[in-house]
Amino acid sequence: MAIWYKASGETQEVFPKNGKKFSLEELQGYVGGSIELVPDIMDRRKELVFCNEEGKLLGLELNREATLKYAPPGDVLVGDVLVCSQKEIR
C-alpha cells in the first residue's frame, strides 16, 4: 500500500494494479508526469517519495503536507506526491 498526497490536501491509500508492484506508468499517473525521486538527505526514511520532475517549472500547487513530511531542508514539494515502499517498485 502506498499513500498518495494530493496537492489539494487530500490523502488516499493506493495499491499497484497488479497487487504487487507499481509500474512506471502508474507512478507517472499519480504525480501527473515524469517522476522524480525526492532525495532522503538525512537517510532516515524507509519509504520512497516520488513527485513530478517538472512540477516547479509547471507552477504546480504547493503540497503542504508532503513538504512538511518529506522535503529536504529549505525545499518544497509541489503537485501530487506518492510515497511507497521499495518492495512496491519494479
mmCIF file with all atom_site columns, C-alpha atoms in Angstrom:
data_model
loop_
_atom_site.group_PDB
_atom_site.id
_atom_site.type_symbol
_atom_site.label_atom_id
_atom_site.label_alt_id
_atom_site.label_comp_id
_atom_site.label_asym_id
_atom_site.label_entity_id
_atom_site.label_seq_id
_atom_site.pdbx_PDB_ins_code
_atom_site.Cartn_x
_atom_site.Cartn_y
_atom_site.Cartn_z
_atom_site.occupancy
_atom_site.B_iso_or_equiv
_atom_site.pdbx_formal_charge
_atom_site.auth_seq_id
_atom_site.auth_comp_id
_atom_site.auth_asym_id
_atom_site.auth_atom_id
_atom_site.pdbx_PDB_model_num
ATOM 1  C CA . MET A 1 1  ? 0.000  0.000  0.000   1.00 0.00 ? 1  MET A CA 1
ATOM 2  C CA . ALA A 1 2  ? 1.177  3.496  -0.859  1.00 0.00 ? 2  ALA A CA 1
ATOM 3  C CA . ILE A 1 3  ? -0.048 6.932  0.198   1.00 0.00 ? 3  ILE A CA 1
ATOM 4  C CA . TRP A 1 4  ? -0.998 9.482  -2.431  1.00 0.00 ? 4  TRP A CA 1
ATOM 5  C CA . TYR A 1 5  ? -0.579 13.027 -1.084  1.00 0.00 ? 5  TYR A CA 1
ATOM 6  C CA . LYS A 1 6  ? -2.619 15.306 -3.290  1.00 0.00 ? 6  LYS A CA 1
ATOM 7  C CA . ALA A 1 7  ? -1.711 18.988 -3.518  1.00 0.00 ? 7  ALA A CA 1
ATOM 8  C CA . SER A 1 8  ? -5.321 19.745 -2.561  1.00 0.00 ? 8  SER A CA 1
ATOM 9  C CA . GLY A 1 9  ? -4.568 18.401 0.935   1.00 0.00 ? 9  GLY A CA 1
ATOM 10 C CA . GLU A 1 10 ? -6.320 15.057 0.497   1.00 0.00 ? 10 GLU A CA 1
ATOM 11 C CA . THR A 1 11 ? -4.532 11.759 1.084   1.00 0.00 ? 11 THR A CA 1
ATOM 12 C CA . GLN A 1 12 ? -5.537 8.388  -0.278  1.00 0.00 ? 12 GLN A CA 1
ATOM 13 C CA . GLU A 1 13 ? -4.262 4.840  0.142   1.00 0.00 ? 13 GLU A CA 1
ATOM 14 C CA . VAL A 1 14 ? -3.475 3.305  -3.245  1.00 0.00 ? 14 VAL A CA 1
ATOM 15 C CA . PHE A 1 15 ? -2.324 -0.099 -4.431  1.00 0.00 ? 15 PHE A CA 1
ATOM 16 C CA . PRO A 1 16 ? -0.477 -1.331 -7.518  1.00 0.00 ? 16 PRO A CA 1
ATOM 17 C CA . LYS A 1 17 ? -2.839 -2.528 -10.253 1.00 0.00 ? 17 LYS A CA 1
ATOM 18 C CA . ASN A 1 18 ? -1.202 -5.955 -10.286 1.00 0.00 ? 18 ASN A CA 1
ATOM 19 C CA . GLY A 1 19 ? -1.352 -6.158 -6.480  1.00 0.00 ? 19 GLY A CA 1
ATOM 20 C CA . LYS A 1 20 ? 2.439  -6.256 -6.057  1.00 0.00 ? 20 LYS A CA 1
ATOM 21 C CA . LYS A 1 21 ? 4.492  -3.562 -7.790  1.00 0.00 ? 21 LYS A CA 1
ATOM 22 C CA . PHE A 1 22 ? 3.801  -0.161 -9.336  1.00 0.00 ? 22 PHE A CA 1
ATOM 23 C CA . SER A 1 23 ? 4.712  0.247  -12.990 1.00 0.00 ? 23 SER A CA 1
ATOM 24 C CA . LEU A 1 24 ? 6.444  3.379  -14.240 1.00 0.00 ? 24 LEU A CA 1
ATOM 25 C CA . GLU A 1 25 ? 3.204  4.398  -15.934 1.00 0.00 ? 25 GLU A CA 1
ATOM 26 C CA . GLU A 1 26 ? 1.299  4.094  -12.653 1.00 0.00 ? 26 GLU A CA 1
ATOM 27 C CA . LEU A 1 27 ? 3.862  6.236  -10.812 1.00 0.00 ? 27 LEU A CA 1
ATOM 28 C CA . GLN A 1 28 ? 3.680  8.847  -13.564 1.00 0.00 ? 28 GLN A CA 1
ATOM 29 C CA . GLY A 1 29 ? -0.102 8.850  -13.327 1.00 0.00 ? 29 GLY A CA 1
ATOM 30 C CA . TYR A 1 30 ? -0.075 9.592  -9.601  1.00 0.00 ? 30 TYR A CA 1
ATOM 31 C CA . VAL A 1 31 ? 2.324  12.546 -9.922  1.00 0.00 ? 31 VAL A CA 1
ATOM 32 C CA . GLY A 1 32 ? 0.952  13.804 -13.233 1.00 0.00 ? 32 GLY A CA 1
ATOM 33 C CA . GLY A 1 33 ? 4.074  13.465 -15.373 1.00 0.00 ? 33 GLY A CA 1
ATOM 34 C CA . SER A 1 34 ? 7.695  12.377 -15.283 1.00 0.00 ? 34 SER A CA 1
ATOM 35 C CA . ILE A 1 35 ? 8.698  11.094 -11.866 1.00 0.00 ? 35 ILE A CA 1
ATOM 36 C CA . GLU A 1 36 ? 11.493 12.314 -9.647  1.00 0.00 ? 36 GLU A CA 1
ATOM 37 C CA . LEU A 1 37 ? 12.687 10.521 -6.543  1.00 0.00 ? 37 LEU A CA 1
ATOM 38 C CA . VAL A 1 38 ? 12.811 13.009 -3.667  1.00 0.00 ? 38 VAL A CA 1
ATOM 39 C CA . PRO A 1 39 ? 16.251 12.713 -2.034  1.00 0.00 ? 39 PRO A CA 1
ATOM 40 C CA . ASP A 1 40 ? 16.497 11.489 1.544   1.00 0.00 ? 40 ASP A CA 1
ATOM 41 C CA . ILE A 1 41 ? 19.309 13.764 2.665   1.00 0.00 ? 41 ILE A CA 1
ATOM 42 C CA . MET A 1 42 ? 19.091 12.676 6.299   1.00 0.00 ? 42 MET A CA 1
ATOM 43 C CA . ASP A 1 43 ? 18.925 8.972  5.328   1.00 0.00 ? 43 ASP A CA 1
ATOM 44 C CA . ARG A 1 44 ? 16.029 8.427  7.752   1.00 0.00 ? 44 ARG A CA 1
ATOM 45 C CA . ARG A 1 45 ? 13.211 7.255  5.511   1.00 0.00 ? 45 ARG A CA 1
ATOM 46 C CA . LYS A 1 46 ? 12.260 3.683  4.828   1.00 0.00 ? 46 LYS A CA 1
ATOM 47 C CA . GLU A 1 47 ? 9.907  4.618  2.015   1.00 0.00 ? 47 GLU A CA 1
ATOM 48 C CA . LEU A 1 48 ? 10.410 6.142  -1.436  1.00 0.00 ? 48 LEU A CA 1
ATOM 49 C CA . VAL A 1 49 ? 8.892  9.529  -2.238  1.00 0.00 ? 49 VAL A CA 1
ATOM 50 C CA . PHE A 1 50 ? 8.050  10.461 -5.826  1.00 0.00 ? 50 PHE A CA 1
ATOM 51 C CA . CYS A 1 51 ? 6.987  13.833 -7.211  1.00 0.00 ? 51 CYS A CA 1
ATOM 52 C CA . ASN A 1 52 ? 6.577  15.414 -10.653 1.00 0.00 ? 52 ASN A CA 1
ATOM 53 C CA . GLU A 1 53 ? 10.037 16.142 -12.026 1.00 0.00 ? 53 GLU A CA 1
ATOM 54 C CA . GLU A 1 54 ? 8.847  19.351 -13.713 1.00 0.00 ? 54 GLU A CA 1
ATOM 55 C CA . GLY A 1 55 ? 6.360  20.397 -11.025 1.00 0.00 ? 55 GLY A CA 1
ATOM 56 C CA . LYS A 1 56 ? 8.062  23.654 -10.103 1.00 0.00 ? 56 LYS A CA 1
ATOM 57 C CA . LEU A 1 57 ? 8.626  24.619 -13.747 1.00 0.00 ? 57 LEU A CA 1
ATOM 58 C CA . LEU A 1 58 ? 4.950  23.950 -14.448 1.00 0.00 ? 58 LEU A CA 1
ATOM 59 C CA . GLY A 1 59 ? 3.885  26.056 -11.472 1.00 0.00 ? 59 GLY A CA 1
ATOM 60 C CA . LEU A 1 60 ? 2.099  23.208 -9.683  1.00 0.00 ? 60 LEU A CA 1
ATOM 61 C CA . GLU A 1 61 ? 0.445  23.953 -6.359  1.00 0.00 ? 61 GLU A CA 1
ATOM 62 C CA . LEU A 1 62 ? 2.442  23.636 -3.127  1.00 0.00 ? 62 LEU A CA 1
ATOM 63 C CA . ASN A 1 63 ? 1.855  20.300 -1.417  1.00 0.00 ? 63 ASN A CA 1
ATOM 64 C CA . ARG A 1 64 ? 1.956  21.386 2.221   1.00 0.00 ? 64 ARG A CA 1
ATOM 65 C CA . GLU A 1 65 ? 1.624  18.009 3.905   1.00 0.00 ? 65 GLU A CA 1
ATOM 66 C CA . ALA A 1 66 ? 4.192  16.267 1.709   1.00 0.00 ? 66 ALA A CA 1
ATOM 67 C CA . THR A 1 67 ? 6.581  19.209 2.133   1.00 0.00 ? 67 THR A CA 1
ATOM 68 C CA . LEU A 1 68 ? 6.356  19.034 5.927   1.00 0.00 ? 68 LEU A CA 1
ATOM 69 C CA . LYS A 1 69 ? 6.981  15.288 5.969   1.00 0.00 ? 69 LYS A CA 1
ATOM 70 C CA . TYR A 1 70 ? 9.369  14.640 3.094   1.00 0.00 ? 70 TYR A CA 1
ATOM 71 C CA . ALA A 1 71 ? 11.014 17.735 1.559   1.00 0.00 ? 71 ALA A CA 1
ATOM 72 C CA . PRO A 1 72 ? 14.732 18.240 2.074   1.00 0.00 ? 72 PRO A CA 1
ATOM 73 C CA . PRO A 1 73 ? 15.551 21.205 4.334   1.00 0.00 ? 73 PRO A CA 1
ATOM 74 C CA . GLY A 1 74 ? 14.968 24.514 2.570   1.00 0.00 ? 74 GLY A CA 1
ATOM 75 C CA . ASP A 1 75 ? 12.946 22.940 -0.266  1.00 0.00 ? 75 ASP A CA 1
ATOM 76 C CA . VAL A 1 76 ? 9.271  22.400 -1.033  1.00 0.00 ? 76 VAL A CA 1
ATOM 77 C CA . LEU A 1 77 ? 7.269  19.752 -2.857  1.00 0.00 ? 77 LEU A CA 1
ATOM 78 C CA . VAL A 1 78 ? 4.648  20.769 -5.385  1.00 0.00 ? 78 VAL A CA 1
ATOM 79 C CA . GLY A 1 79 ? 1.886  18.827 -7.079  1.00 0.00 ? 79 GLY A CA 1
ATOM 80 C CA . ASP A 1 80 ? 0.803  15.346 -6.120  1.00 0.00 ? 80 ASP A CA 1
ATOM 81 C CA . VAL A 1 81 ? 3.295  13.085 -4.330  1.00 0.00 ? 81 VAL A CA 1
ATOM 82 C CA . LEU A 1 82 ? 3.330  9.300  -3.978  1.00 0.00 ? 82 LEU A CA 1
ATOM 83 C CA . VAL A 1 83 ? 5.016  7.547  -1.048  1.00 0.00 ? 83 VAL A CA 1
ATOM 84 C CA . CYS A 1 84 ? 5.572  3.785  -1.238  1.00 0.00 ? 84 CYS A CA 1
ATOM 85 C CA . SER A 1 85 ? 7.911  1.064  -0.042  1.00 0.00 ? 85 SER A CA 1
ATOM 86 C CA . GLN A 1 86 ? 10.909 -0.125 -2.040  1.00 0.00 ? 86 GLN A CA 1
ATOM 87 C CA . LYS A 1 87 ? 9.203  -3.509 -2.373  1.00 0.00 ? 87 LYS A CA 1
ATOM 88 C CA . GLU A 1 88 ? 6.406  -1.887 -4.391  1.00 0.00 ? 88 GLU A CA 1
ATOM 89 C CA . ILE A 1 89 ? 8.670  -0.677 -7.228  1.00 0.00 ? 89 ILE A CA 1
ATOM 90 C CA . ARG A 1 90 ? 9.675  -2.720 -10.271 1.00 0.00 ? 90 ARG A CA 1
#
